[in-house]
Protein backbone atom coordinates (compact mmCIF):
# COMPACT_ATOMS: atom_id res chain seq x y z
CA UNK A 1 0.00 0.00 0.00
CA UNK A 2 2.85 2.41 0.79
CA UNK A 3 4.37 1.73 -2.64
CA UNK A 4 1.01 2.26 -4.37
CA UNK A 5 0.52 5.54 -2.53
CA UNK A 6 4.06 6.69 -3.41
CA UNK A 7 3.61 5.82 -7.09
CA UNK A 8 0.30 7.68 -7.13
CA UNK A 9 1.95 10.74 -5.57
CA UNK A 10 4.77 10.59 -8.12
CA UNK A 11 2.29 10.26 -10.98
CA UNK A 12 0.60 13.47 -9.89
CA UNK A 13 3.85 15.46 -9.82
CA UNK A 14 3.57 16.30 -13.52
CA UNK A 15 4.57 19.92 -13.03
CA UNK A 16 8.17 18.89 -12.39
CA UNK A 17 8.66 17.57 -15.92
CA UNK A 18 7.16 20.80 -17.25
CA UNK A 19 9.41 23.02 -15.13
CA UNK A 20 12.29 24.72 -16.88
CA UNK A 21 15.64 22.99 -16.77
CA UNK A 22 17.03 26.10 -15.07
CA UNK A 23 14.43 25.73 -12.31
CA UNK A 24 15.27 22.06 -11.78
CA UNK A 25 18.96 22.96 -11.65
CA UNK A 26 18.30 25.64 -9.02
CA UNK A 27 16.38 23.18 -6.85
CA UNK A 28 19.21 20.66 -7.04
CA UNK A 29 21.69 23.39 -6.10
CA UNK A 30 19.52 24.15 -3.07
CA UNK A 31 19.54 20.47 -2.10
CA UNK A 32 23.34 20.36 -2.37
CA UNK A 33 23.77 23.56 -0.37
CA UNK A 34 21.37 22.44 2.36
CA UNK A 35 23.10 19.07 2.64
CA UNK A 36 26.45 20.87 2.85
CA UNK A 37 25.09 23.01 5.71
CA UNK A 38 24.31 19.80 7.63
CA UNK A 39 27.37 17.81 6.53
CA UNK A 40 28.65 17.21 10.06
CA UNK A 41 25.29 15.92 11.27
CA UNK A 42 24.99 13.52 8.32
CA UNK A 43 28.58 12.31 8.71
CA UNK A 44 27.96 11.47 12.38
CA UNK A 45 24.72 9.65 11.50
CA UNK A 46 26.45 7.58 8.82
CA UNK A 47 29.31 6.70 11.17
CA UNK A 48 26.83 5.61 13.85
CA UNK A 49 25.01 3.39 11.35
CA UNK A 50 27.87 1.91 9.38
CA UNK A 51 30.86 2.19 11.75
CA UNK A 52 32.80 4.01 9.01
CA UNK A 53 33.75 7.70 8.96
CA UNK A 54 30.90 9.29 6.99
CA UNK A 55 32.56 12.59 6.09
CA UNK A 56 33.89 11.35 2.74
CA UNK A 57 30.52 9.88 1.72
CA UNK A 58 28.69 13.08 2.60
CA UNK A 59 31.16 15.18 0.63
CA UNK A 60 30.83 12.86 -2.37
CA UNK A 61 27.03 13.14 -2.13
CA UNK A 62 27.22 16.95 -2.10
CA UNK A 63 29.54 17.01 -5.11
CA UNK A 64 27.28 14.62 -7.00
CA UNK A 65 24.27 16.85 -6.37
CA UNK A 66 26.20 19.87 -7.67
CA UNK A 67 27.29 17.82 -10.69
CA UNK A 68 23.75 16.88 -11.72
CA UNK A 69 22.48 20.37 -10.97
CA UNK A 70 25.02 21.58 -13.52
CA UNK A 71 23.83 19.06 -16.08
CA UNK A 72 20.09 19.73 -15.66
CA UNK A 73 20.00 22.47 -18.28
CA UNK A 74 22.31 20.63 -20.67
CA UNK A 75 19.67 17.97 -21.36
CA UNK A 76 16.55 20.11 -21.73
CA UNK A 77 15.80 19.48 -25.43
CA UNK A 78 16.75 23.04 -26.42
CA UNK A 79 18.33 24.06 -29.71
CA UNK A 80 21.96 25.05 -29.16
CA UNK A 81 24.54 26.66 -31.39
CA UNK A 82 27.48 24.43 -32.29
CA UNK A 83 29.62 25.23 -35.35
CA UNK A 84 29.06 28.11 -37.73
CA UNK A 85 25.80 27.72 -39.72
CA UNK A 86 24.79 24.67 -37.69
CA UNK A 87 22.59 24.01 -34.67
CA UNK A 88 22.16 20.98 -32.45
CA UNK A 89 18.72 19.79 -31.40
CA UNK A 90 18.54 17.37 -28.45
CA UNK A 91 15.09 15.88 -27.83
CA UNK A 92 15.43 14.60 -24.30
CA UNK A 93 12.29 13.65 -22.41
CA UNK A 94 11.83 12.21 -18.92
CA UNK A 95 10.58 8.65 -18.53
CA UNK A 96 7.85 9.72 -16.11
CA UNK A 97 7.85 7.79 -12.84
CA UNK A 98 11.02 5.90 -12.00
CA UNK A 99 11.36 3.19 -9.35
CA UNK A 100 14.81 3.16 -7.72
CA UNK A 101 16.10 0.31 -5.57
CA UNK A 102 19.28 1.21 -3.67
CA UNK A 103 22.03 -1.04 -2.29
CA UNK A 104 23.14 -1.23 1.35
CA UNK A 105 26.64 0.06 0.58
CA UNK A 106 27.18 3.83 0.95
CA UNK A 107 23.50 4.40 1.80
CA UNK A 108 23.44 8.18 1.35
CA UNK A 109 25.66 8.32 -1.73
CA UNK A 110 23.80 5.46 -3.39
CA UNK A 111 20.46 7.21 -2.88
CA UNK A 112 21.78 10.53 -4.17
CA UNK A 113 23.45 8.82 -7.15
CA UNK A 114 20.14 7.33 -8.28
CA UNK A 115 17.79 10.17 -7.37
CA UNK A 116 19.76 13.21 -8.58
CA UNK A 117 20.12 12.35 -12.30
CA UNK A 118 16.54 11.08 -12.45
CA UNK A 119 15.00 14.28 -11.12
CA UNK A 120 17.50 16.52 -12.93
CA UNK A 121 15.94 15.54 -16.23
CA UNK A 122 12.35 15.82 -14.98
CA UNK A 123 11.36 12.41 -13.66
CA UNK A 124 9.47 11.80 -10.43
CA UNK A 125 10.87 8.93 -8.37
CA UNK A 126 9.90 6.32 -5.83
CA UNK A 127 13.02 5.15 -4.04
CA UNK A 128 13.55 2.15 -1.78
CA UNK A 129 16.72 3.03 0.14
CA UNK A 130 19.21 0.76 1.86
CA UNK A 131 17.30 -1.76 3.96
CA UNK A 132 20.19 -1.99 6.43
CA UNK A 133 20.62 1.80 6.86
CA UNK A 134 17.30 3.51 6.02
CA UNK A 135 17.89 6.48 8.33
CA UNK A 136 20.31 7.93 5.78
CA UNK A 137 17.35 8.29 3.42
CA UNK A 138 14.81 9.53 5.94
CA UNK A 139 17.28 12.16 7.14
CA UNK A 140 17.93 13.17 3.53
CA UNK A 141 14.21 13.63 3.00
CA UNK A 142 14.29 16.47 5.51
CA UNK A 143 16.88 18.16 3.27
CA UNK A 144 14.63 17.72 0.23
CA UNK A 145 11.71 19.13 2.20
CA UNK A 146 13.58 22.39 2.85
CA UNK A 147 15.00 22.76 -0.67
CA UNK A 148 11.90 23.61 -2.74
CA UNK A 149 11.54 20.08 -4.13
CA UNK A 150 7.84 19.91 -5.05
CA UNK A 151 5.65 17.35 -3.33
CA UNK A 152 5.54 13.98 -5.06
CA UNK A 153 8.80 14.40 -6.96
CA UNK A 154 10.85 12.30 -4.53
CA UNK A 155 9.06 9.58 -2.58
CA UNK A 156 11.02 7.36 -0.20
CA UNK A 157 9.59 4.07 1.03
CA UNK A 158 11.75 2.14 3.47
CA UNK A 159 11.63 -1.63 3.64
CA UNK A 160 13.31 -4.89 2.70
CA UNK A 161 13.32 -7.02 -0.44
CA UNK A 162 9.54 -7.35 -0.33
CA UNK A 163 9.25 -3.57 -0.67
CA UNK A 164 11.61 -3.57 -3.63
CA UNK A 165 9.63 -6.40 -5.26
CA UNK A 166 6.41 -4.40 -4.82
CA UNK A 167 8.06 -1.42 -6.52
CA UNK A 168 9.22 -3.56 -9.45
CA UNK A 169 5.64 -4.79 -9.88
CA UNK A 170 4.13 -1.28 -9.59
CA UNK A 171 2.95 0.95 -12.43
CA UNK A 172 6.21 2.79 -13.04
CA UNK A 173 7.89 3.66 -16.33
CA UNK A 174 11.41 2.60 -15.45
CA UNK A 175 13.22 0.58 -12.78
CA UNK A 176 16.81 1.25 -11.75
CA UNK A 177 18.36 -1.37 -9.47
CA UNK A 178 21.79 -1.56 -7.91
CA UNK A 179 22.58 -4.80 -6.11
CA UNK A 180 23.24 -8.49 -6.55
CA UNK A 181 23.28 -10.29 -9.88
CA UNK A 182 20.81 -12.85 -8.53
CA UNK A 183 18.20 -10.22 -7.69
CA UNK A 184 18.93 -8.42 -10.96
CA UNK A 185 18.01 -11.57 -12.88
CA UNK A 186 14.73 -11.82 -10.96
CA UNK A 187 13.91 -8.20 -11.77
CA UNK A 188 14.72 -8.75 -15.44
CA UNK A 189 12.33 -11.70 -15.55
CA UNK A 190 9.64 -9.78 -13.67
CA UNK A 191 9.80 -6.82 -16.07
CA UNK A 192 10.11 -8.81 -19.30
CA UNK A 193 7.26 -7.98 -21.64
CA UNK A 194 5.89 -5.18 -19.47
CA UNK A 195 7.34 -2.32 -21.50
CA UNK A 196 9.18 -0.95 -18.46
CA UNK A 197 12.66 0.43 -19.08
CA UNK A 198 15.33 -1.14 -16.91
CA UNK A 199 18.79 -0.16 -15.67
CA UNK A 200 20.77 -2.74 -13.71
CA UNK A 201 24.10 -2.24 -11.93
CA UNK A 202 24.96 -5.67 -10.61
CA UNK A 203 27.64 -7.44 -8.61
PDB file of C-alpha atoms in Angstrom:
ATOM      1  CA  UNK A   1       0.000   0.000   0.000  1.00  0.00           C
ATOM      2  CA  UNK A   2       2.849   2.405   0.786  1.00  0.00           C
ATOM      3  CA  UNK A   3       4.366   1.727  -2.637  1.00  0.00           C
ATOM      4  CA  UNK A   4       1.012   2.259  -4.368  1.00  0.00           C
ATOM      5  CA  UNK A   5       0.521   5.544  -2.526  1.00  0.00           C
ATOM      6  CA  UNK A   6       4.057   6.690  -3.407  1.00  0.00           C
ATOM      7  CA  UNK A   7       3.607   5.816  -7.093  1.00  0.00           C
ATOM      8  CA  UNK A   8       0.297   7.677  -7.127  1.00  0.00           C
ATOM      9  CA  UNK A   9       1.951  10.742  -5.573  1.00  0.00           C
ATOM     10  CA  UNK A  10       4.774  10.594  -8.120  1.00  0.00           C
ATOM     11  CA  UNK A  11       2.293  10.258 -10.982  1.00  0.00           C
ATOM     12  CA  UNK A  12       0.598  13.470  -9.891  1.00  0.00           C
ATOM     13  CA  UNK A  13       3.853  15.458  -9.821  1.00  0.00           C
ATOM     14  CA  UNK A  14       3.574  16.298 -13.518  1.00  0.00           C
ATOM     15  CA  UNK A  15       4.566  19.925 -13.029  1.00  0.00           C
ATOM     16  CA  UNK A  16       8.170  18.891 -12.388  1.00  0.00           C
ATOM     17  CA  UNK A  17       8.659  17.570 -15.923  1.00  0.00           C
ATOM     18  CA  UNK A  18       7.156  20.798 -17.250  1.00  0.00           C
ATOM     19  CA  UNK A  19       9.407  23.023 -15.134  1.00  0.00           C
ATOM     20  CA  UNK A  20      12.286  24.722 -16.878  1.00  0.00           C
ATOM     21  CA  UNK A  21      15.641  22.987 -16.767  1.00  0.00           C
ATOM     22  CA  UNK A  22      17.028  26.099 -15.072  1.00  0.00           C
ATOM     23  CA  UNK A  23      14.426  25.732 -12.310  1.00  0.00           C
ATOM     24  CA  UNK A  24      15.270  22.065 -11.775  1.00  0.00           C
ATOM     25  CA  UNK A  25      18.958  22.965 -11.650  1.00  0.00           C
ATOM     26  CA  UNK A  26      18.296  25.641  -9.021  1.00  0.00           C
ATOM     27  CA  UNK A  27      16.375  23.184  -6.850  1.00  0.00           C
ATOM     28  CA  UNK A  28      19.214  20.662  -7.039  1.00  0.00           C
ATOM     29  CA  UNK A  29      21.689  23.393  -6.100  1.00  0.00           C
ATOM     30  CA  UNK A  30      19.519  24.154  -3.066  1.00  0.00           C
ATOM     31  CA  UNK A  31      19.542  20.470  -2.099  1.00  0.00           C
ATOM     32  CA  UNK A  32      23.345  20.362  -2.370  1.00  0.00           C
ATOM     33  CA  UNK A  33      23.774  23.564  -0.374  1.00  0.00           C
ATOM     34  CA  UNK A  34      21.369  22.439   2.357  1.00  0.00           C
ATOM     35  CA  UNK A  35      23.101  19.074   2.642  1.00  0.00           C
ATOM     36  CA  UNK A  36      26.452  20.872   2.853  1.00  0.00           C
ATOM     37  CA  UNK A  37      25.093  23.006   5.710  1.00  0.00           C
ATOM     38  CA  UNK A  38      24.309  19.800   7.631  1.00  0.00           C
ATOM     39  CA  UNK A  39      27.366  17.809   6.535  1.00  0.00           C
ATOM     40  CA  UNK A  40      28.652  17.206  10.065  1.00  0.00           C
ATOM     41  CA  UNK A  41      25.288  15.921  11.267  1.00  0.00           C
ATOM     42  CA  UNK A  42      24.989  13.521   8.321  1.00  0.00           C
ATOM     43  CA  UNK A  43      28.577  12.309   8.712  1.00  0.00           C
ATOM     44  CA  UNK A  44      27.956  11.470  12.375  1.00  0.00           C
ATOM     45  CA  UNK A  45      24.724   9.648  11.498  1.00  0.00           C
ATOM     46  CA  UNK A  46      26.452   7.576   8.819  1.00  0.00           C
ATOM     47  CA  UNK A  47      29.309   6.696  11.174  1.00  0.00           C
ATOM     48  CA  UNK A  48      26.828   5.609  13.852  1.00  0.00           C
ATOM     49  CA  UNK A  49      25.007   3.393  11.348  1.00  0.00           C
ATOM     50  CA  UNK A  50      27.873   1.905   9.383  1.00  0.00           C
ATOM     51  CA  UNK A  51      30.856   2.190  11.748  1.00  0.00           C
ATOM     52  CA  UNK A  52      32.803   4.015   9.015  1.00  0.00           C
ATOM     53  CA  UNK A  53      33.754   7.704   8.961  1.00  0.00           C
ATOM     54  CA  UNK A  54      30.898   9.286   6.994  1.00  0.00           C
ATOM     55  CA  UNK A  55      32.562  12.591   6.085  1.00  0.00           C
ATOM     56  CA  UNK A  56      33.887  11.354   2.736  1.00  0.00           C
ATOM     57  CA  UNK A  57      30.524   9.881   1.725  1.00  0.00           C
ATOM     58  CA  UNK A  58      28.688  13.083   2.604  1.00  0.00           C
ATOM     59  CA  UNK A  59      31.162  15.185   0.633  1.00  0.00           C
ATOM     60  CA  UNK A  60      30.828  12.864  -2.371  1.00  0.00           C
ATOM     61  CA  UNK A  61      27.030  13.144  -2.126  1.00  0.00           C
ATOM     62  CA  UNK A  62      27.217  16.949  -2.097  1.00  0.00           C
ATOM     63  CA  UNK A  63      29.538  17.006  -5.113  1.00  0.00           C
ATOM     64  CA  UNK A  64      27.282  14.615  -7.000  1.00  0.00           C
ATOM     65  CA  UNK A  65      24.266  16.850  -6.371  1.00  0.00           C
ATOM     66  CA  UNK A  66      26.201  19.869  -7.674  1.00  0.00           C
ATOM     67  CA  UNK A  67      27.291  17.823 -10.691  1.00  0.00           C
ATOM     68  CA  UNK A  68      23.751  16.877 -11.717  1.00  0.00           C
ATOM     69  CA  UNK A  69      22.484  20.373 -10.972  1.00  0.00           C
ATOM     70  CA  UNK A  70      25.019  21.585 -13.520  1.00  0.00           C
ATOM     71  CA  UNK A  71      23.826  19.059 -16.077  1.00  0.00           C
ATOM     72  CA  UNK A  72      20.093  19.732 -15.657  1.00  0.00           C
ATOM     73  CA  UNK A  73      19.997  22.469 -18.282  1.00  0.00           C
ATOM     74  CA  UNK A  74      22.312  20.626 -20.668  1.00  0.00           C
ATOM     75  CA  UNK A  75      19.672  17.970 -21.365  1.00  0.00           C
ATOM     76  CA  UNK A  76      16.548  20.115 -21.731  1.00  0.00           C
ATOM     77  CA  UNK A  77      15.802  19.483 -25.433  1.00  0.00           C
ATOM     78  CA  UNK A  78      16.751  23.044 -26.415  1.00  0.00           C
ATOM     79  CA  UNK A  79      18.333  24.065 -29.712  1.00  0.00           C
ATOM     80  CA  UNK A  80      21.958  25.053 -29.156  1.00  0.00           C
ATOM     81  CA  UNK A  81      24.545  26.660 -31.391  1.00  0.00           C
ATOM     82  CA  UNK A  82      27.477  24.433 -32.295  1.00  0.00           C
ATOM     83  CA  UNK A  83      29.619  25.232 -35.348  1.00  0.00           C
ATOM     84  CA  UNK A  84      29.062  28.108 -37.729  1.00  0.00           C
ATOM     85  CA  UNK A  85      25.799  27.722 -39.716  1.00  0.00           C
ATOM     86  CA  UNK A  86      24.791  24.669 -37.695  1.00  0.00           C
ATOM     87  CA  UNK A  87      22.594  24.010 -34.674  1.00  0.00           C
ATOM     88  CA  UNK A  88      22.165  20.981 -32.449  1.00  0.00           C
ATOM     89  CA  UNK A  89      18.721  19.787 -31.396  1.00  0.00           C
ATOM     90  CA  UNK A  90      18.539  17.369 -28.450  1.00  0.00           C
ATOM     91  CA  UNK A  91      15.090  15.882 -27.835  1.00  0.00           C
ATOM     92  CA  UNK A  92      15.430  14.598 -24.298  1.00  0.00           C
ATOM     93  CA  UNK A  93      12.290  13.646 -22.409  1.00  0.00           C
ATOM     94  CA  UNK A  94      11.829  12.207 -18.918  1.00  0.00           C
ATOM     95  CA  UNK A  95      10.584   8.653 -18.533  1.00  0.00           C
ATOM     96  CA  UNK A  96       7.853   9.722 -16.113  1.00  0.00           C
ATOM     97  CA  UNK A  97       7.852   7.790 -12.836  1.00  0.00           C
ATOM     98  CA  UNK A  98      11.016   5.896 -11.999  1.00  0.00           C
ATOM     99  CA  UNK A  99      11.364   3.191  -9.348  1.00  0.00           C
ATOM    100  CA  UNK A 100      14.812   3.163  -7.719  1.00  0.00           C
ATOM    101  CA  UNK A 101      16.100   0.315  -5.567  1.00  0.00           C
ATOM    102  CA  UNK A 102      19.281   1.210  -3.673  1.00  0.00           C
ATOM    103  CA  UNK A 103      22.025  -1.041  -2.287  1.00  0.00           C
ATOM    104  CA  UNK A 104      23.145  -1.230   1.353  1.00  0.00           C
ATOM    105  CA  UNK A 105      26.643   0.063   0.584  1.00  0.00           C
ATOM    106  CA  UNK A 106      27.179   3.835   0.949  1.00  0.00           C
ATOM    107  CA  UNK A 107      23.503   4.399   1.803  1.00  0.00           C
ATOM    108  CA  UNK A 108      23.440   8.182   1.346  1.00  0.00           C
ATOM    109  CA  UNK A 109      25.663   8.321  -1.725  1.00  0.00           C
ATOM    110  CA  UNK A 110      23.797   5.455  -3.388  1.00  0.00           C
ATOM    111  CA  UNK A 111      20.462   7.209  -2.879  1.00  0.00           C
ATOM    112  CA  UNK A 112      21.781  10.529  -4.172  1.00  0.00           C
ATOM    113  CA  UNK A 113      23.455   8.819  -7.147  1.00  0.00           C
ATOM    114  CA  UNK A 114      20.142   7.329  -8.280  1.00  0.00           C
ATOM    115  CA  UNK A 115      17.789  10.168  -7.367  1.00  0.00           C
ATOM    116  CA  UNK A 116      19.760  13.210  -8.581  1.00  0.00           C
ATOM    117  CA  UNK A 117      20.122  12.348 -12.295  1.00  0.00           C
ATOM    118  CA  UNK A 118      16.541  11.078 -12.446  1.00  0.00           C
ATOM    119  CA  UNK A 119      14.999  14.277 -11.120  1.00  0.00           C
ATOM    120  CA  UNK A 120      17.496  16.522 -12.932  1.00  0.00           C
ATOM    121  CA  UNK A 121      15.938  15.535 -16.233  1.00  0.00           C
ATOM    122  CA  UNK A 122      12.353  15.820 -14.985  1.00  0.00           C
ATOM    123  CA  UNK A 123      11.356  12.409 -13.662  1.00  0.00           C
ATOM    124  CA  UNK A 124       9.475  11.797 -10.433  1.00  0.00           C
ATOM    125  CA  UNK A 125      10.872   8.932  -8.371  1.00  0.00           C
ATOM    126  CA  UNK A 126       9.896   6.321  -5.826  1.00  0.00           C
ATOM    127  CA  UNK A 127      13.023   5.151  -4.038  1.00  0.00           C
ATOM    128  CA  UNK A 128      13.547   2.149  -1.778  1.00  0.00           C
ATOM    129  CA  UNK A 129      16.718   3.028   0.144  1.00  0.00           C
ATOM    130  CA  UNK A 130      19.211   0.758   1.864  1.00  0.00           C
ATOM    131  CA  UNK A 131      17.303  -1.757   3.961  1.00  0.00           C
ATOM    132  CA  UNK A 132      20.189  -1.986   6.425  1.00  0.00           C
ATOM    133  CA  UNK A 133      20.625   1.798   6.857  1.00  0.00           C
ATOM    134  CA  UNK A 134      17.298   3.506   6.021  1.00  0.00           C
ATOM    135  CA  UNK A 135      17.892   6.483   8.327  1.00  0.00           C
ATOM    136  CA  UNK A 136      20.308   7.926   5.782  1.00  0.00           C
ATOM    137  CA  UNK A 137      17.346   8.286   3.421  1.00  0.00           C
ATOM    138  CA  UNK A 138      14.809   9.525   5.942  1.00  0.00           C
ATOM    139  CA  UNK A 139      17.284  12.162   7.139  1.00  0.00           C
ATOM    140  CA  UNK A 140      17.927  13.166   3.533  1.00  0.00           C
ATOM    141  CA  UNK A 141      14.207  13.634   2.998  1.00  0.00           C
ATOM    142  CA  UNK A 142      14.290  16.468   5.515  1.00  0.00           C
ATOM    143  CA  UNK A 143      16.882  18.155   3.270  1.00  0.00           C
ATOM    144  CA  UNK A 144      14.626  17.718   0.234  1.00  0.00           C
ATOM    145  CA  UNK A 145      11.714  19.126   2.196  1.00  0.00           C
ATOM    146  CA  UNK A 146      13.578  22.389   2.854  1.00  0.00           C
ATOM    147  CA  UNK A 147      14.997  22.756  -0.668  1.00  0.00           C
ATOM    148  CA  UNK A 148      11.903  23.614  -2.740  1.00  0.00           C
ATOM    149  CA  UNK A 149      11.544  20.084  -4.127  1.00  0.00           C
ATOM    150  CA  UNK A 150       7.836  19.914  -5.051  1.00  0.00           C
ATOM    151  CA  UNK A 151       5.647  17.351  -3.333  1.00  0.00           C
ATOM    152  CA  UNK A 152       5.539  13.979  -5.058  1.00  0.00           C
ATOM    153  CA  UNK A 153       8.800  14.400  -6.962  1.00  0.00           C
ATOM    154  CA  UNK A 154      10.855  12.300  -4.532  1.00  0.00           C
ATOM    155  CA  UNK A 155       9.064   9.580  -2.583  1.00  0.00           C
ATOM    156  CA  UNK A 156      11.021   7.365  -0.198  1.00  0.00           C
ATOM    157  CA  UNK A 157       9.586   4.069   1.035  1.00  0.00           C
ATOM    158  CA  UNK A 158      11.754   2.139   3.470  1.00  0.00           C
ATOM    159  CA  UNK A 159      11.635  -1.631   3.639  1.00  0.00           C
ATOM    160  CA  UNK A 160      13.311  -4.895   2.703  1.00  0.00           C
ATOM    161  CA  UNK A 161      13.322  -7.025  -0.438  1.00  0.00           C
ATOM    162  CA  UNK A 162       9.540  -7.354  -0.327  1.00  0.00           C
ATOM    163  CA  UNK A 163       9.246  -3.572  -0.666  1.00  0.00           C
ATOM    164  CA  UNK A 164      11.612  -3.574  -3.635  1.00  0.00           C
ATOM    165  CA  UNK A 165       9.627  -6.395  -5.257  1.00  0.00           C
ATOM    166  CA  UNK A 166       6.410  -4.399  -4.820  1.00  0.00           C
ATOM    167  CA  UNK A 167       8.057  -1.420  -6.524  1.00  0.00           C
ATOM    168  CA  UNK A 168       9.221  -3.562  -9.446  1.00  0.00           C
ATOM    169  CA  UNK A 169       5.635  -4.788  -9.882  1.00  0.00           C
ATOM    170  CA  UNK A 170       4.126  -1.282  -9.586  1.00  0.00           C
ATOM    171  CA  UNK A 171       2.949   0.948 -12.426  1.00  0.00           C
ATOM    172  CA  UNK A 172       6.210   2.791 -13.037  1.00  0.00           C
ATOM    173  CA  UNK A 173       7.885   3.656 -16.326  1.00  0.00           C
ATOM    174  CA  UNK A 174      11.413   2.601 -15.446  1.00  0.00           C
ATOM    175  CA  UNK A 175      13.216   0.576 -12.776  1.00  0.00           C
ATOM    176  CA  UNK A 176      16.809   1.247 -11.752  1.00  0.00           C
ATOM    177  CA  UNK A 177      18.357  -1.368  -9.474  1.00  0.00           C
ATOM    178  CA  UNK A 178      21.795  -1.558  -7.914  1.00  0.00           C
ATOM    179  CA  UNK A 179      22.582  -4.799  -6.105  1.00  0.00           C
ATOM    180  CA  UNK A 180      23.243  -8.489  -6.549  1.00  0.00           C
ATOM    181  CA  UNK A 181      23.284 -10.293  -9.877  1.00  0.00           C
ATOM    182  CA  UNK A 182      20.812 -12.854  -8.532  1.00  0.00           C
ATOM    183  CA  UNK A 183      18.198 -10.219  -7.694  1.00  0.00           C
ATOM    184  CA  UNK A 184      18.929  -8.423 -10.962  1.00  0.00           C
ATOM    185  CA  UNK A 185      18.009 -11.573 -12.879  1.00  0.00           C
ATOM    186  CA  UNK A 186      14.733 -11.822 -10.956  1.00  0.00           C
ATOM    187  CA  UNK A 187      13.909  -8.202 -11.766  1.00  0.00           C
ATOM    188  CA  UNK A 188      14.716  -8.745 -15.444  1.00  0.00           C
ATOM    189  CA  UNK A 189      12.333 -11.696 -15.545  1.00  0.00           C
ATOM    190  CA  UNK A 190       9.643  -9.775 -13.667  1.00  0.00           C
ATOM    191  CA  UNK A 191       9.800  -6.815 -16.070  1.00  0.00           C
ATOM    192  CA  UNK A 192      10.107  -8.814 -19.303  1.00  0.00           C
ATOM    193  CA  UNK A 193       7.259  -7.978 -21.641  1.00  0.00           C
ATOM    194  CA  UNK A 194       5.890  -5.177 -19.467  1.00  0.00           C
ATOM    195  CA  UNK A 195       7.344  -2.321 -21.501  1.00  0.00           C
ATOM    196  CA  UNK A 196       9.185  -0.947 -18.457  1.00  0.00           C
ATOM    197  CA  UNK A 197      12.656   0.428 -19.076  1.00  0.00           C
ATOM    198  CA  UNK A 198      15.325  -1.139 -16.911  1.00  0.00           C
ATOM    199  CA  UNK A 199      18.787  -0.161 -15.667  1.00  0.00           C
ATOM    200  CA  UNK A 200      20.773  -2.736 -13.708  1.00  0.00           C
ATOM    201  CA  UNK A 201      24.100  -2.242 -11.927  1.00  0.00           C
ATOM    202  CA  UNK A 202      24.959  -5.669 -10.611  1.00  0.00           C
ATOM    203  CA  UNK A 203      27.635  -7.438  -8.613  1.00  0.00           C
TER     204      UNK A 203
END
